[in-house]
Short mmCIF file of C-alpha atoms in Angstrom, two decimals:
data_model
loop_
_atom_site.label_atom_id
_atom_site.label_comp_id
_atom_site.label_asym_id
_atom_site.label_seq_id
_atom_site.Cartn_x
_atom_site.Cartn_y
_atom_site.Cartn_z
CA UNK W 8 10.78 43.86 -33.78
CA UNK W 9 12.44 45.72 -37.20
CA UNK W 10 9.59 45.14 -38.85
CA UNK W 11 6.73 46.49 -36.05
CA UNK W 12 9.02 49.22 -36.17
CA UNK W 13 8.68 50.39 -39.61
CA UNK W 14 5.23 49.81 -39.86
CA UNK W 15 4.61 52.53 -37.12
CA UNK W 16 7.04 54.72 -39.00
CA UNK W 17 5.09 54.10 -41.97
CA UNK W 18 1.65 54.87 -39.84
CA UNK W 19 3.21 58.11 -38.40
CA UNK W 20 4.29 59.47 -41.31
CA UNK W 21 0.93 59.05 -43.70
CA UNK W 22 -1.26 60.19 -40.38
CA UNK W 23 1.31 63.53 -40.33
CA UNK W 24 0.88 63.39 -44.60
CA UNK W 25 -2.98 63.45 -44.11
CA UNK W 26 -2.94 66.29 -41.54
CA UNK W 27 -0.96 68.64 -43.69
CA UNK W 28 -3.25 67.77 -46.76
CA UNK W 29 -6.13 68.38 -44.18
CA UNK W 30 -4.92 71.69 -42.97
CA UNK W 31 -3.43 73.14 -46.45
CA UNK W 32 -7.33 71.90 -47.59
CA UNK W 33 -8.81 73.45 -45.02
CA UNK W 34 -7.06 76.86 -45.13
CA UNK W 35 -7.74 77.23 -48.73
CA UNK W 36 -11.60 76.09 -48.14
CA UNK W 37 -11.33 79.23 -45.92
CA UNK W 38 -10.11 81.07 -48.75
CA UNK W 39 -12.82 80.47 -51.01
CA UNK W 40 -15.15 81.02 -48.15
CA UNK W 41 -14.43 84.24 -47.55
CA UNK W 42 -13.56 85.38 -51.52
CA UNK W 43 -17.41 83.72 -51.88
CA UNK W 44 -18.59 85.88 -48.92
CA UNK W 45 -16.94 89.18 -50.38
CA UNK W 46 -18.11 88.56 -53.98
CA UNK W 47 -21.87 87.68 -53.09
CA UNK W 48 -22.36 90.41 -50.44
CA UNK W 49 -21.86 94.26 -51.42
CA UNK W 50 -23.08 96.67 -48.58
CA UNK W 51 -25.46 94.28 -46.63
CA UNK W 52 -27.77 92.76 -49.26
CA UNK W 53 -26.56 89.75 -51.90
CA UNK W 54 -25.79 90.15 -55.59
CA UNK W 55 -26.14 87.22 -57.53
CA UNK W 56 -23.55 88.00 -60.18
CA UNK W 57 -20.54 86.16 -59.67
CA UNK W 58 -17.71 85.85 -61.89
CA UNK W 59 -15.97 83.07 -63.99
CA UNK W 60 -13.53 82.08 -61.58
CA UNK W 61 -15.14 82.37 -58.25
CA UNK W 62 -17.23 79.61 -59.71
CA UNK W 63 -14.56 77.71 -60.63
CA UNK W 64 -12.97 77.86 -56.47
CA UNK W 65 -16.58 76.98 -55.75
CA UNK W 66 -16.88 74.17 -58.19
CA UNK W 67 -13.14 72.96 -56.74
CA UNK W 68 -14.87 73.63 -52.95
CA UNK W 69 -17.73 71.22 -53.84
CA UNK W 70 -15.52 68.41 -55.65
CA UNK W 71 -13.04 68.53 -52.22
CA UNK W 72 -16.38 68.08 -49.94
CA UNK W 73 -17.60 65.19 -51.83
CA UNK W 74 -13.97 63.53 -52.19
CA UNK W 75 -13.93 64.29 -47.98
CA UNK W 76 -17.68 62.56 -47.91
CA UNK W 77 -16.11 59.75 -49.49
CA UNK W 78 -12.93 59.65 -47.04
CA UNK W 79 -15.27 60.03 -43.87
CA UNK W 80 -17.85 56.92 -45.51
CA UNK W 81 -14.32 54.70 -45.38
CA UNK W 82 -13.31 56.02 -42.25
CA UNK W 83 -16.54 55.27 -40.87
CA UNK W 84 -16.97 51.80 -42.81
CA UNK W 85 -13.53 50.78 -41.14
CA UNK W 86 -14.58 52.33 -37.64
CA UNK W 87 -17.28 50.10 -37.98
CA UNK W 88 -15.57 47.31 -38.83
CA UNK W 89 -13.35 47.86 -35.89
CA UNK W 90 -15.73 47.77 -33.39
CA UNK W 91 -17.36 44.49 -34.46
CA UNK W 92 -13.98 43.23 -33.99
CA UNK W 93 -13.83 45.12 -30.56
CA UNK W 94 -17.27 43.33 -30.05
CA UNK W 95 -16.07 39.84 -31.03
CA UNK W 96 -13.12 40.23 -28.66
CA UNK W 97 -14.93 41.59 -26.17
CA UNK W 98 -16.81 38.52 -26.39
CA UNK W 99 -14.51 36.36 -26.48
CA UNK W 100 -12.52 37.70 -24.11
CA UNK W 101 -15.83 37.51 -21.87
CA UNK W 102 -16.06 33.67 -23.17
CA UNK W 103 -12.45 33.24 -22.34
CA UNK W 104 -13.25 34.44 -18.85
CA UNK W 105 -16.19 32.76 -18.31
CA UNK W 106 -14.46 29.56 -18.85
CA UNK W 107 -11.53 30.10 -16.64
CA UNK W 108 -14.18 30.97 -13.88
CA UNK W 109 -15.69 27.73 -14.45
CA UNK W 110 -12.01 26.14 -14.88
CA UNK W 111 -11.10 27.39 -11.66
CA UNK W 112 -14.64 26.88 -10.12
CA UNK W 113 -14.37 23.03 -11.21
CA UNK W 114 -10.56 23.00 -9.83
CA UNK W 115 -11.87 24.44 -6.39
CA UNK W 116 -14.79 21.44 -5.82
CA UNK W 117 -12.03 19.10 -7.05
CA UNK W 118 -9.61 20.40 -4.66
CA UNK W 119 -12.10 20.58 -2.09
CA UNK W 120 -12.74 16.95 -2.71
CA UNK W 121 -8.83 15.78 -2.58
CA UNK W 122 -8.30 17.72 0.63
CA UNK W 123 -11.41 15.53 2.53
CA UNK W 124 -9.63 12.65 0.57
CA UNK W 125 -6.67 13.67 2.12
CA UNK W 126 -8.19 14.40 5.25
CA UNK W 127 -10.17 10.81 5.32
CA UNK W 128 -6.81 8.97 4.96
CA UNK W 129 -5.07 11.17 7.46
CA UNK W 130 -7.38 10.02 10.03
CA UNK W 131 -7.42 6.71 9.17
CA UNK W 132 -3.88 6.20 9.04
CA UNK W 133 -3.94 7.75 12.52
CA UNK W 134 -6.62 5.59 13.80
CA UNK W 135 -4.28 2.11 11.83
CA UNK W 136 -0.92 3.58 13.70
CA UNK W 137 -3.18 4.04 16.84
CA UNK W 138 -4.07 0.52 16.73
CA UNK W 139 -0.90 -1.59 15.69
CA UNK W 140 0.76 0.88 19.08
CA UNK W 141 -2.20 -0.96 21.14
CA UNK W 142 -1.55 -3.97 19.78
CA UNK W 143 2.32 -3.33 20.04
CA UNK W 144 1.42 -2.56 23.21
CA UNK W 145 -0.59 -5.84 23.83
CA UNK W 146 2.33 -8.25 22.50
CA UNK W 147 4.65 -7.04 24.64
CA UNK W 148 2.16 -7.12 28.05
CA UNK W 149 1.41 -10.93 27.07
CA UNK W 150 5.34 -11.23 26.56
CA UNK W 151 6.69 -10.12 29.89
CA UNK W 152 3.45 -12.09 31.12
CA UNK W 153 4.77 -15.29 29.15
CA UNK W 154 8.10 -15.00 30.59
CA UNK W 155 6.91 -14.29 33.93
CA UNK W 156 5.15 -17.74 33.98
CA UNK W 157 8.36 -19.36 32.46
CA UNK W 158 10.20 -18.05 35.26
CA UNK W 159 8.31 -19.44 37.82
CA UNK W 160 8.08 -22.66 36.09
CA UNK W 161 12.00 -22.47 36.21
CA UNK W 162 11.85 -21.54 39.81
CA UNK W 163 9.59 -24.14 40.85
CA UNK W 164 11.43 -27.26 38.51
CA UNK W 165 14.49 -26.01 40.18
CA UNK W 166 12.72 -26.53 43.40
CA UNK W 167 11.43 -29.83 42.70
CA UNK W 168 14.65 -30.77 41.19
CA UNK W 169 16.22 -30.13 44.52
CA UNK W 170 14.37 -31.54 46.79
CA UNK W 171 14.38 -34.63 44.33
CA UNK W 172 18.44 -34.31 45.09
CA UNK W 173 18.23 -34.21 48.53
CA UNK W 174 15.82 -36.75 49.24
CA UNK W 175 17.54 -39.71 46.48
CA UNK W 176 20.67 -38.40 48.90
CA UNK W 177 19.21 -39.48 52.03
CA UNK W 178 17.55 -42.71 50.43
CA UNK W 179 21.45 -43.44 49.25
CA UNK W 180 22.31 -43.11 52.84
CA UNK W 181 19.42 -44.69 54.43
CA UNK W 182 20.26 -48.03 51.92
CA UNK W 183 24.19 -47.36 52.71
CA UNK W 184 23.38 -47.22 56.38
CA UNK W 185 20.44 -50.78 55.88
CA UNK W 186 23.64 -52.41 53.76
CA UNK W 187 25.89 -51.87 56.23
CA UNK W 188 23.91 -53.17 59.28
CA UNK W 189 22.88 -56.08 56.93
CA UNK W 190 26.86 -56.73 56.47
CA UNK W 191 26.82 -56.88 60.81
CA UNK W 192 24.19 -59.10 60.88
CA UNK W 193 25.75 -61.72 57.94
CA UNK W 194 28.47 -61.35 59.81
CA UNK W 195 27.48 -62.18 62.69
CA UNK W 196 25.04 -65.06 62.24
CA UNK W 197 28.34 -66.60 60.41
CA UNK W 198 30.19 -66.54 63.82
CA UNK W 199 27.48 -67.61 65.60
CA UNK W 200 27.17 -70.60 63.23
CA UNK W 201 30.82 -71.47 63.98
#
């Protein structure tokens, strides 16, 4: 974003700020050094005579090193702080972990548990569909069996049914035939009688 933006212009340009002061610092610290060195030390021994303003560069030396003791107690206060942060996420990141392992380690015994679900119901539905086909199976056997049986019940009332026919036929005929020969005899005890 705009704003992320400016605040690592902003960053940049103080850190580049505080190396400049740094090295300007630092170049005239080596300065003093050396005007210090070439005052105190005349032909390999040290004089102790030093004048007005060499004291005063030494005086500015001592002020910059305690202002830069300062600067390094804040930068190590805030370095510090920074990696007690670092600690607590690291931490938490290790907490944050350590709970998705046992997330995932809970979601793996529950899966674990819905697939031998899964698995029990497979087989019984198998072993139900497995069952209604034998008794499917069964029905249909006791069916053709059942109509089998009807059939030759058919067949044999048929039969009978027939024979029943033929044989009120030939009583028909037989009483036809006993009528008839009764008729003769009427008939002829009535001329005899005559």
């Amino acid at each position: 974003s705009m704003a992320r933006m400016m605040m690592v212009k902003k960053t940049v340009s103080t850190k580049r700020k505080e190396r400049e002061e740094q090295y300007a610092m630092d170049t005239r610290m080596s300065i003093i050094q050396q005007n210090f060195d070439d005052a105190t030390t005349v032909g390999g021994g040290t004089v102790f005579s030093v004048d007005e303003g060499l004291l005063e560069e030494v005086e500015t030396m001592f002020e910059f090193l305690r202002k830069e003791i300062v600067v390094l107690r804040k930068k190590n206060t805030k370095l510090k702080k920074e990696l007690a942060e670092s600690e607590s996420d690291k931490r938490e990141l290790f907490n944050q972990a350590s709970s998705t392992d046992h997330a995932l380690a809970l979601s793996k015994i529950r899966n674990d548990q819905m697939s031998k679900t899964n698995m029990t119901l497979l087989d019984d539905n198998n072993r139900r569909r497995k069952e209604s086909t034998k008794l499917k199976n069964e029905l249909k056997t006791q069916q053709e069996a059942h109509e089998s049986q009807l059939q030759d019940m058919r067949v044999e009332f048929d039969s009978a049914l027939t024979y029943r026919e033929v044989e009120m036929q030939s009583l028909q005929l037989h009483l036809q035939s006993l009528t008839a020969q009764h008729e003769r005899e009427l008939e002829a005890l009535r001329r005899d009688c005559e």
